[in-house]
PDB file of C-alpha atoms and ligand atoms in Angstrom:
ATOM      1  CA  MET A  20      15.322 -35.281 -43.391  1.00 88.00           C
ATOM      2  CA  GLU A  21      14.808 -38.227 -41.079  1.00 94.00           C
ATOM      3  CA  LYS A  22      12.852 -41.319 -41.031  1.00 95.00           C
ATOM      4  CA  THR A  23      10.150 -41.688 -38.784  1.00 96.00           C
ATOM      5  CA  ALA A  24       7.925 -44.792 -38.622  1.00 97.00           C
ATOM      6  CA  GLN A  25       7.709 -47.292 -41.262  1.00 98.00           C
ATOM      7  CA  LEU A  26       4.693 -47.218 -43.387  1.00 98.00           C
ATOM      8  CA  TYR A  27       5.039 -50.283 -45.607  1.00 95.00           C
ATOM      9  CA  GLU A  28       7.528 -52.923 -46.929  1.00 97.00           C
ATOM     10  CA  GLY A  29       6.864 -54.386 -50.267  1.00 94.00           C
ATOM     11  CA  LYS A  30       9.198 -56.715 -52.178  1.00 95.00           C
ATOM     12  CA  ALA A  31      12.059 -54.682 -53.136  1.00 97.00           C
ATOM     13  CA  LYS A  32      11.460 -51.286 -51.015  1.00 98.00           C
ATOM     14  CA  LYS A  33      10.429 -50.073 -47.984  1.00 98.00           C
ATOM     15  CA  VAL A  34       8.395 -46.664 -47.109  1.00 98.00           C
ATOM     16  CA  PHE A  35       9.121 -44.427 -44.228  1.00 98.00           C
ATOM     17  CA  ALA A  36       7.067 -41.556 -42.838  1.00 98.00           C
ATOM     18  CA  THR A  37       8.894 -38.178 -42.295  1.00 98.00           C
ATOM     19  CA  GLU A  38       8.149 -35.448 -40.394  1.00 97.00           C
ATOM     20  CA  ASP A  39       6.624 -33.607 -43.336  1.00 98.00           C
ATOM     21  CA  PRO A  40       3.244 -35.385 -44.113  1.00 97.00           C
ATOM     22  CA  SER A  41       3.893 -34.535 -47.869  1.00 98.00           C
ATOM     23  CA  LEU A  42       7.100 -36.369 -48.303  1.00 98.00           C
ATOM     24  CA  VAL A  43       8.090 -40.111 -47.577  1.00 98.00           C
ATOM     25  CA  ILE A  44      11.739 -41.806 -47.955  1.00 98.00           C
ATOM     26  CA  VAL A  45      11.937 -45.180 -49.644  1.00 98.00           C
ATOM     27  CA  SER A  46      14.527 -47.384 -48.988  1.00 98.00           C
ATOM     28  CA  TYR A  47      15.532 -49.966 -51.517  1.00 98.00           C
ATOM     29  CA  LYS A  48      16.952 -53.474 -50.550  1.00 98.00           C
ATOM     30  CA  ASP A  49      18.847 -56.056 -52.207  1.00 98.00           C
ATOM     31  CA  ASP A  50      15.620 -58.598 -51.899  1.00 98.00           C
ATOM     32  CA  ALA A  51      14.464 -59.701 -55.303  1.00 98.00           C
ATOM     33  CA  THR A  52      11.216 -61.804 -55.905  1.00 97.00           C
ATOM     34  CA  ALA A  53       9.797 -63.122 -59.352  1.00 96.00           C
ATOM     35  CA  LEU A  54       6.875 -65.454 -60.324  1.00 90.00           C
ATOM     36  CA  ASP A  55       4.539 -63.516 -58.478  1.00 87.00           C
ATOM     37  CA  GLY A  56       6.840 -63.667 -55.212  1.00 87.00           C
ATOM     38  CA  LEU A  57       7.007 -67.388 -55.382  1.00 92.00           C
ATOM     39  CA  LYS A  58      11.072 -67.061 -56.134  1.00 96.00           C
ATOM     40  CA  LYS A  59      13.088 -65.382 -53.649  1.00 97.00           C
ATOM     41  CA  GLY A  60      16.622 -64.361 -53.404  1.00 98.00           C
ATOM     42  CA  THR A  61      19.020 -61.525 -52.861  1.00 98.00           C
ATOM     43  CA  ILE A  62      20.948 -59.707 -55.540  1.00 98.00           C
ATOM     44  CA  VAL A  63      24.031 -57.940 -53.860  1.00 98.00           C
ATOM     45  CA  GLY A  64      24.282 -54.331 -54.312  1.00 98.00           C
ATOM     46  CA  LYS A  65      20.773 -53.844 -56.155  1.00 98.00           C
ATOM     47  CA  GLY A  66      19.144 -51.626 -53.505  1.00 98.00           C
ATOM     48  CA  ALA A  67      22.156 -49.030 -54.110  1.00 98.00           C
ATOM     49  CA  ILE A  68      22.167 -49.510 -57.956  1.00 98.00           C
ATOM     50  CA  ASN A  69      18.041 -49.045 -58.500  1.00 98.00           C
ATOM     51  CA  ASN A  70      18.100 -46.053 -56.302  1.00 98.00           C
ATOM     52  CA  ARG A  71      20.962 -44.377 -57.774  1.00 98.00           C
ATOM     53  CA  MET A  72      20.172 -45.573 -61.522  1.00 98.00           C
ATOM     54  CA  SER A  73      15.883 -44.542 -60.925  1.00 98.00           C
ATOM     55  CA  ASN A  74      16.714 -41.170 -59.804  1.00 98.00           C
ATOM     56  CA  TYR A  75      19.081 -40.275 -62.709  1.00 98.00           C
ATOM     57  CA  LEU A  76      16.557 -41.461 -65.091  1.00 98.00           C
ATOM     58  CA  MET A  77      13.363 -39.499 -63.314  1.00 98.00           C
ATOM     59  CA  LYS A  78      16.033 -36.337 -63.452  1.00 98.00           C
ATOM     60  CA  LEU A  79      16.500 -37.046 -67.045  1.00 98.00           C
ATOM     61  CA  LEU A  80      12.816 -37.782 -67.466  1.00 98.00           C
ATOM     62  CA  GLU A  81      11.547 -34.074 -65.406  1.00 98.00           C
ATOM     63  CA  LYS A  82      13.892 -32.074 -68.068  1.00 98.00           C
ATOM     64  CA  SER A  83      11.577 -33.802 -70.885  1.00 98.00           C
ATOM     65  CA  GLY A  84       8.614 -32.681 -69.285  1.00 98.00           C
ATOM     66  CA  VAL A  85       7.436 -36.152 -67.203  1.00 98.00           C
ATOM     67  CA  PRO A  86       6.715 -34.904 -63.853  1.00 98.00           C
ATOM     68  CA  THR A  87       7.934 -37.642 -61.249  1.00 98.00           C
ATOM     69  CA  HIS A  88       7.708 -38.181 -57.320  1.00 98.00           C
ATOM     70  CA  LEU A  89      11.579 -37.431 -57.137  1.00 98.00           C
ATOM     71  CA  VAL A  90      12.339 -34.697 -54.590  1.00 98.00           C
ATOM     72  CA  GLU A  91      15.894 -35.496 -53.300  1.00 98.00           C
ATOM     73  CA  GLU A  92      18.459 -38.679 -52.899  1.00 98.00           C
ATOM     74  CA  LEU A  93      19.693 -39.085 -49.241  1.00 98.00           C
ATOM     75  CA  ASN A  94      22.213 -41.792 -49.561  1.00 98.00           C
ATOM     76  CA  ASP A  95      23.052 -44.967 -51.544  1.00 98.00           C
ATOM     77  CA  ARG A  96      19.906 -46.588 -50.988  1.00 98.00           C
ATOM     78  CA  GLU A  97      17.460 -43.765 -49.631  1.00 98.00           C
ATOM     79  CA  THR A  98      15.550 -41.272 -51.722  1.00 98.00           C
ATOM     80  CA  VAL A  99      13.030 -38.497 -50.629  1.00 98.00           C
ATOM     81  CA  VAL A 100       9.928 -38.543 -52.619  1.00 98.00           C
ATOM     82  CA  LYS A 101       6.335 -37.153 -52.978  1.00 98.00           C
ATOM     83  CA  LYS A 102       3.681 -39.055 -50.853  1.00 98.00           C
ATOM     84  CA  VAL A 103       1.591 -40.187 -53.534  1.00 98.00           C
ATOM     85  CA  SER A 104      -1.415 -42.623 -53.861  1.00 98.00           C
ATOM     86  CA  ILE A 105      -0.428 -44.935 -56.388  1.00 98.00           C
ATOM     87  CA  VAL A 106      -2.938 -45.413 -59.213  1.00 98.00           C
ATOM     88  CA  PRO A 107      -3.260 -49.592 -59.279  1.00 98.00           C
ATOM     89  CA  LEU A 108      -2.025 -50.041 -62.684  1.00 98.00           C
ATOM     90  CA  GLU A 109       1.048 -51.592 -63.959  1.00 98.00           C
ATOM     91  CA  VAL A 110       1.605 -49.512 -67.237  1.00 98.00           C
ATOM     92  CA  ILE A 111       3.885 -51.783 -69.407  1.00 98.00           C
ATOM     93  CA  ILE A 112       5.248 -50.349 -72.792  1.00 99.00           C
ATOM     94  CA  ARG A 113       6.981 -53.070 -74.987  1.00 99.00           C
ATOM     95  CA  ASN A 114       9.496 -51.983 -78.312  1.00 99.00           C
ATOM     96  CA  ILE A 115      10.334 -55.924 -78.935  1.00 99.00           C
ATOM     97  CA  SER A 116       8.462 -59.281 -78.253  1.00 98.00           C
ATOM     98  CA  ALA A 117       9.687 -60.800 -74.774  1.00 98.00           C
ATOM     99  CA  GLY A 118       8.684 -62.357 -71.442  1.00 98.00           C
ATOM    100  CA  SER A 119       4.854 -62.664 -71.059  1.00 98.00           C
ATOM    101  CA  PHE A 120       3.884 -60.861 -74.415  1.00 98.00           C
ATOM    102  CA  ALA A 121       5.953 -63.565 -76.520  1.00 98.00           C
ATOM    103  CA  LYS A 122       4.421 -66.438 -74.044  1.00 98.00           C
ATOM    104  CA  ARG A 123       1.007 -65.082 -74.200  1.00 98.00           C
ATOM    105  CA  TYR A 124       0.667 -64.504 -78.158  1.00 98.00           C
ATOM    106  CA  GLY A 125       2.880 -67.517 -79.022  1.00 98.00           C
ATOM    107  CA  VAL A 126       5.772 -65.315 -80.692  1.00 98.00           C
ATOM    108  CA  GLU A 127       9.477 -65.740 -80.163  1.00 98.00           C
ATOM    109  CA  GLU A 128      11.277 -63.251 -78.315  1.00 98.00           C
ATOM    110  CA  GLY A 129      13.337 -60.178 -80.233  1.00 98.00           C
ATOM    111  CA  ILE A 130      10.435 -59.158 -83.012  1.00 98.00           C
ATOM    112  CA  VAL A 131      10.822 -55.480 -83.243  1.00 98.00           C
ATOM    113  CA  PHE A 132       7.424 -53.959 -83.093  1.00 98.00           C
ATOM    114  CA  ALA A 133       6.644 -51.152 -86.012  1.00 98.00           C
ATOM    115  CA  GLU A 134       5.156 -49.224 -83.021  1.00 98.00           C
ATOM    116  CA  PRO A 135       5.467 -49.624 -79.508  1.00 98.00           C
ATOM    117  CA  THR A 136       2.516 -51.177 -77.472  1.00 98.00           C
ATOM    118  CA  ILE A 137       1.071 -50.140 -74.060  1.00 98.00           C
ATOM    119  CA  GLU A 138      -0.825 -52.473 -71.822  1.00 98.00           C
ATOM    120  CA  PHE A 139      -2.087 -52.209 -68.485  1.00 98.00           C
ATOM    121  CA  SER A 140      -2.211 -54.640 -65.530  1.00 98.00           C
ATOM    122  CA  TYR A 141      -4.554 -54.182 -62.562  1.00 98.00           C
ATOM    123  CA  LYS A 142      -2.091 -53.855 -59.700  1.00 97.00           C
ATOM    124  CA  ASN A 143      -3.527 -56.925 -57.100  1.00 96.00           C
ATOM    125  CA  ASP A 144      -1.855 -59.417 -55.745  1.00 91.00           C
ATOM    126  CA  ASP A 145      -4.565 -61.647 -54.908  1.00 94.00           C
ATOM    127  CA  LEU A 146      -5.531 -61.842 -58.381  1.00 97.00           C
ATOM    128  CA  HIS A 147      -1.942 -61.852 -59.862  1.00 94.00           C
ATOM    129  CA  ASP A 148      -2.068 -58.674 -61.540  1.00 96.00           C
ATOM    130  CA  PRO A 149      -4.332 -59.636 -64.368  1.00 98.00           C
ATOM    131  CA  LEU A 150      -4.412 -57.906 -67.768  1.00 98.00           C
ATOM    132  CA  ILE A 151      -6.956 -55.694 -68.333  1.00 98.00           C
ATOM    133  CA  ASN A 152      -7.557 -52.777 -71.102  1.00 98.00           C
ATOM    134  CA  SER A 153      -8.110 -48.940 -70.436  1.00 97.00           C
ATOM    135  CA  TYR A 154     -11.899 -49.643 -70.270  1.00 98.00           C
ATOM    136  CA  HIS A 155     -11.624 -51.900 -67.821  1.00 98.00           C
ATOM    137  CA  ALA A 156      -9.688 -49.604 -65.473  1.00 98.00           C
ATOM    138  CA  LEU A 157     -12.257 -46.823 -65.955  1.00 98.00           C
ATOM    139  CA  ALA A 158     -15.191 -49.936 -64.972  1.00 98.00           C
ATOM    140  CA  LEU A 159     -13.078 -50.802 -62.022  1.00 98.00           C
ATOM    141  CA  GLY A 160     -12.786 -47.085 -61.282  1.00 98.00           C
ATOM    142  CA  LEU A 161      -8.814 -47.272 -61.262  1.00 98.00           C
ATOM    143  CA  ALA A 162      -8.499 -43.863 -62.808  1.00 98.00           C
ATOM    144  CA  THR A 163     -10.516 -41.473 -64.570  1.00 98.00           C
ATOM    145  CA  LYS A 164     -10.687 -41.054 -68.254  1.00 98.00           C
ATOM    146  CA  ASP A 165      -8.491 -38.075 -68.240  1.00 98.00           C
ATOM    147  CA  GLU A 166      -6.074 -39.617 -65.522  1.00 98.00           C
ATOM    148  CA  ILE A 167      -5.539 -42.490 -68.343  1.00 98.00           C
ATOM    149  CA  GLU A 168      -5.037 -40.251 -71.288  1.00 98.00           C
ATOM    150  CA  THR A 169      -2.488 -38.668 -68.984  1.00 98.00           C
ATOM    151  CA  ILE A 170      -0.710 -41.724 -67.957  1.00 98.00           C
ATOM    152  CA  LYS A 171      -0.596 -42.910 -71.766  1.00 98.00           C
ATOM    153  CA  LYS A 172       0.995 -39.469 -72.866  1.00 98.00           C
ATOM    154  CA  TYR A 173       3.807 -39.961 -70.205  1.00 99.00           C
ATOM    155  CA  ALA A 174       4.430 -43.693 -70.562  1.00 99.00           C
ATOM    156  CA  PHE A 175       5.186 -42.801 -74.653  1.00 99.00           C
ATOM    157  CA  LYS A 176       7.242 -40.009 -73.657  1.00 98.00           C
ATOM    158  CA  VAL A 177       9.143 -42.002 -71.056  1.00 99.00           C
ATOM    159  CA  ASN A 178       9.891 -44.645 -73.890  1.00 99.00           C
ATOM    160  CA  GLU A 179      11.207 -42.026 -76.623  1.00 98.00           C
ATOM    161  CA  VAL A 180      13.409 -40.232 -73.933  1.00 98.00           C
ATOM    162  CA  LEU A 181      14.984 -43.470 -72.381  1.00 98.00           C
ATOM    163  CA  LYS A 182      14.964 -45.484 -75.540  1.00 98.00           C
ATOM    164  CA  GLU A 183      17.345 -42.653 -77.540  1.00 98.00           C
ATOM    165  CA  TYR A 184      19.224 -42.420 -73.887  1.00 98.00           C
ATOM    166  CA  PHE A 185      20.081 -46.066 -73.615  1.00 98.00           C
ATOM    167  CA  LYS A 186      20.799 -46.428 -77.363  1.00 98.00           C
ATOM    168  CA  GLY A 187      23.636 -44.226 -76.424  1.00 98.00           C
ATOM    169  CA  LEU A 188      25.143 -46.348 -73.700  1.00 98.00           C
ATOM    170  CA  GLY A 189      24.765 -49.421 -76.361  1.00 98.00           C
ATOM    171  CA  VAL A 190      21.946 -50.670 -74.710  1.00 98.00           C
ATOM    172  CA  THR A 191      18.770 -51.587 -76.515  1.00 98.00           C
ATOM    173  CA  LEU A 192      15.464 -50.960 -74.365  1.00 99.00           C
ATOM    174  CA  VAL A 193      13.115 -53.973 -75.113  1.00 99.00           C
ATOM    175  CA  ASP A 194      10.495 -53.307 -72.391  1.00 99.00           C
ATOM    176  CA  PHE A 195       9.468 -51.518 -68.908  1.00 99.00           C
ATOM    177  CA  LYS A 196       6.928 -51.330 -66.706  1.00 98.00           C
ATOM    178  CA  LEU A 197       6.056 -48.048 -64.648  1.00 98.00           C
ATOM    179  CA  GLU A 198       3.726 -46.868 -62.151  1.00 98.00           C
ATOM    180  CA  PHE A 199       2.164 -43.567 -61.315  1.00 98.00           C
ATOM    181  CA  GLY A 200       0.897 -41.848 -58.097  1.00 98.00           C
ATOM    182  CA  LYS A 201      -1.629 -39.021 -57.580  1.00 98.00           C
ATOM    183  CA  THR A 202      -0.493 -35.926 -55.714  1.00 98.00           C
ATOM    184  CA  PRO A 203      -3.161 -34.441 -52.938  1.00 96.00           C
ATOM    185  CA  ASP A 204      -3.745 -31.752 -55.672  1.00 96.00           C
ATOM    186  CA  GLY A 205      -4.563 -34.450 -58.046  1.00 97.00           C
ATOM    187  CA  THR A 206      -1.557 -34.024 -60.228  1.00 98.00           C
ATOM    188  CA  ILE A 207      -0.461 -37.511 -62.001  1.00 98.00           C
ATOM    189  CA  VAL A 208       3.521 -37.854 -61.406  1.00 98.00           C
ATOM    190  CA  LEU A 209       5.947 -41.010 -62.330  1.00 99.00           C
ATOM    191  CA  ALA A 210       6.158 -43.120 -59.059  1.00 98.00           C
ATOM    192  CA  ASP A 211       8.050 -46.331 -57.954  1.00 98.00           C
ATOM    193  CA  GLU A 212      11.347 -46.923 -60.016  1.00 98.00           C
ATOM    194  CA  ILE A 213      13.052 -47.379 -63.009  1.00 98.00           C
ATOM    195  CA  SER A 214      15.739 -49.918 -62.906  1.00 98.00           C
ATOM    196  CA  PRO A 215      16.982 -53.550 -64.133  1.00 98.00           C
ATOM    197  CA  ASP A 216      14.067 -54.673 -61.661  1.00 98.00           C
ATOM    198  CA  THR A 217      11.769 -53.042 -64.200  1.00 98.00           C
ATOM    199  CA  CYS A 218      13.279 -52.981 -67.584  1.00 98.00           C
ATOM    200  CA  ARG A 219      14.463 -55.397 -70.062  1.00 99.00           C
ATOM    201  CA  PHE A 220      17.705 -54.090 -70.942  1.00 99.00           C
ATOM    202  CA  TRP A 221      19.688 -56.155 -73.778  1.00 98.00           C
ATOM    203  CA  ASP A 222      23.094 -55.326 -75.102  1.00 98.00           C
ATOM    204  CA  SER A 223      23.118 -53.461 -78.682  1.00 98.00           C
ATOM    205  CA  LYS A 224      25.728 -55.630 -80.111  1.00 98.00           C
ATOM    206  CA  THR A 225      25.416 -59.357 -78.032  1.00 98.00           C
ATOM    207  CA  ASN A 226      21.670 -59.139 -77.215  1.00 98.00           C
ATOM    208  CA  GLU A 227      22.924 -60.312 -73.870  1.00 98.00           C
ATOM    209  CA  LYS A 228      20.455 -59.643 -71.314  1.00 98.00           C
ATOM    210  CA  LEU A 229      21.713 -57.026 -68.269  1.00 98.00           C
ATOM    211  CA  ASP A 230      18.078 -57.009 -66.199  1.00 98.00           C
ATOM    212  CA  LYS A 231      16.442 -58.794 -63.803  1.00 98.00           C
ATOM    213  CA  ASP A 232      15.689 -61.782 -66.552  1.00 98.00           C
ATOM    214  CA  ARG A 233      18.929 -62.996 -65.148  1.00 98.00           C
ATOM    215  CA  PHE A 234      17.310 -63.808 -62.007  1.00 98.00           C
ATOM    216  CA  ARG A 235      14.154 -64.820 -63.071  1.00 98.00           C
ATOM    217  CA  ARG A 236      15.449 -67.454 -65.307  1.00 98.00           C
ATOM    218  CA  ASP A 237      18.345 -68.748 -63.450  1.00 97.00           C
ATOM    219  CA  MET A 238      20.850 -67.431 -66.010  1.00 98.00           C
ATOM    220  CA  GLY A 239      23.798 -66.581 -63.735  1.00 98.00           C
ATOM    221  CA  GLY A 240      25.606 -63.241 -63.764  1.00 98.00           C
ATOM    222  CA  VAL A 241      22.918 -61.556 -61.950  1.00 98.00           C
ATOM    223  CA  GLU A 242      24.984 -59.112 -59.943  1.00 98.00           C
ATOM    224  CA  ASP A 243      27.373 -58.546 -63.274  1.00 98.00           C
ATOM    225  CA  ALA A 244      24.570 -57.399 -65.404  1.00 98.00           C
ATOM    226  CA  TYR A 245      23.309 -54.954 -62.608  1.00 98.00           C
ATOM    227  CA  ASN A 246      27.016 -53.819 -62.003  1.00 98.00           C
ATOM    228  CA  GLU A 247      27.438 -53.391 -65.949  1.00 98.00           C
ATOM    229  CA  MET A 248      24.017 -51.479 -66.324  1.00 98.00           C
ATOM    230  CA  MET A 249      25.438 -49.153 -63.398  1.00 98.00           C
ATOM    231  CA  ARG A 250      28.865 -48.782 -65.263  1.00 98.00           C
ATOM    232  CA  ARG A 251      27.120 -48.036 -68.509  1.00 98.00           C
ATOM    233  CA  VAL A 252      25.149 -45.510 -67.035  1.00 98.00           C
ATOM    234  CA  PHE A 253      27.813 -43.673 -64.405  1.00 97.00           C
ATOM    235  CA  GLY A 254      30.846 -44.938 -65.889  1.00 94.00           C
ATOM    236  CA  GLU A 255      31.883 -46.512 -62.467  1.00 69.00           C
TER     237      GLU A 255
HETATM  238  P1  TMP B 310       6.603 -59.133 -68.669  1.00 70.94           P
HETATM  239  O1  TMP B 310       7.003 -59.625 -70.091  1.00 70.94           O
HETATM  240  O2  TMP B 310       6.831 -60.168 -68.040  1.00 70.94           O
HETATM  241  O3  TMP B 310       4.715 -58.795 -69.054  1.00 70.94           O
HETATM  242  O4  TMP B 310       7.358 -57.982 -68.133  1.00 70.94           O
HETATM  243  C1  TMP B 310       7.280 -56.693 -68.760  1.00 70.94           C
HETATM  244  C2  TMP B 310       8.016 -55.679 -68.140  1.00 70.94           C
HETATM  245  O5  TMP B 310       7.772 -55.133 -67.080  1.00 70.94           O
HETATM  246  C3  TMP B 310       9.579 -55.985 -68.018  1.00 70.94           C
HETATM  247  O6  TMP B 310      10.478 -55.173 -68.292  1.00 70.94           O
HETATM  248  C4  TMP B 310       9.751 -56.609 -66.472  1.00 70.94           C
HETATM  249  C5  TMP B 310       8.520 -55.525 -66.078  1.00 70.94           C
HETATM  250  N1  TMP B 310       7.727 -56.089 -65.097  1.00 70.94           N
HETATM  251  C6  TMP B 310       8.032 -55.542 -63.427  1.00 70.94           C
HETATM  252  O7  TMP B 310       8.568 -54.481 -63.080  1.00 70.94           O
HETATM  253  N2  TMP B 310       7.238 -55.945 -62.527  1.00 70.94           N
HETATM  254  C7  TMP B 310       6.437 -57.132 -62.816  1.00 70.94           C
HETATM  255  O8  TMP B 310       5.875 -57.743 -61.655  1.00 70.94           O
HETATM  256  C8  TMP B 310       6.456 -57.768 -64.139  1.00 70.94           C
HETATM  257  C9  TMP B 310       5.389 -59.201 -64.175  1.00 70.94           C
HETATM  258  C10 TMP B 310       7.249 -56.925 -64.905  1.00 70.94           C
HETATM  259  N1  LIG B 311       8.637 -58.837 -58.682  1.00 70.94           N
HETATM  260  C1  LIG B 311       7.651 -59.294 -59.421  1.00 70.94           C
HETATM  261  C2  LIG B 311       7.227 -60.718 -58.664  1.00 70.94           C
HETATM  262  O1  LIG B 311       7.548 -60.891 -57.290  1.00 70.94           O
HETATM  263  C3  LIG B 311       7.906 -60.231 -60.529  1.00 70.94           C
HETATM  264  C4  LIG B 311       8.976 -59.932 -61.714  1.00 70.94           C
HETATM  265  O2  LIG B 311       9.443 -58.809 -61.670  1.00 70.94           O
HETATM  266  O3  LIG B 311       9.057 -60.851 -62.332  1.00 70.94           O
HETATM  267  O4  LIG B 311       6.248 -61.572 -58.659  1.00 70.94           O
END
């Protein structure tokens, strides 16, 4: 499969058309941004790590009954995925307090919740991705009631599967962000990526951060953290 025209360039990925109108090629970059794009940098090797890890996790999720956009990994950085229209929601699941949750509600990081939480942000850069609830999503016409129910069901399923999987690697899945897409026949599938850019991973023994928070918070050891997650998943 060959790339034709570039359709889109995002903060961390480029998307290209192919000869097949139902398929696109995603190309992962080493570019990293944070704080709404204000902070910019490079995480060497990130593109390849996120590409391979995301594909591996999506295959795992497919086996557990969560449909995804994944079609075929082409090489280290490039993957063929189904062309979908992205539902403009960032779907965030949390198992432990951290990040904006800790800040918004004035609690420390590291509180283990009795039950996982879900929240939605409206994907809109001009508005800085405001937090919304599912009724707001309906009112804004971002998704239908059925679509929102499907998205919630899949998001909690992703959490169950990945929490157990990462536990086996000595990694605590603190929280993560998912995006969903709609295929032309209206099927909701998991899209975007699942990687250290979009998840918080803490070492189960030491609570050391093994994700993009090291970049967001200028902690150093960013590449080492991504490489360590790669090693845990692929043993390399
Ligand atoms: P938050 O605590 O900053 O709201 O982040 C929650 C989770 O979502 C965390 O694992 C990082 C991820 N995330 C993204 O993938 N993209 C984003 O733009 C933001 C703000 C968070
Ligand atoms: N990538 C997002 C941005 O540039 C935020 C993040 O992941 O922290 O705003």
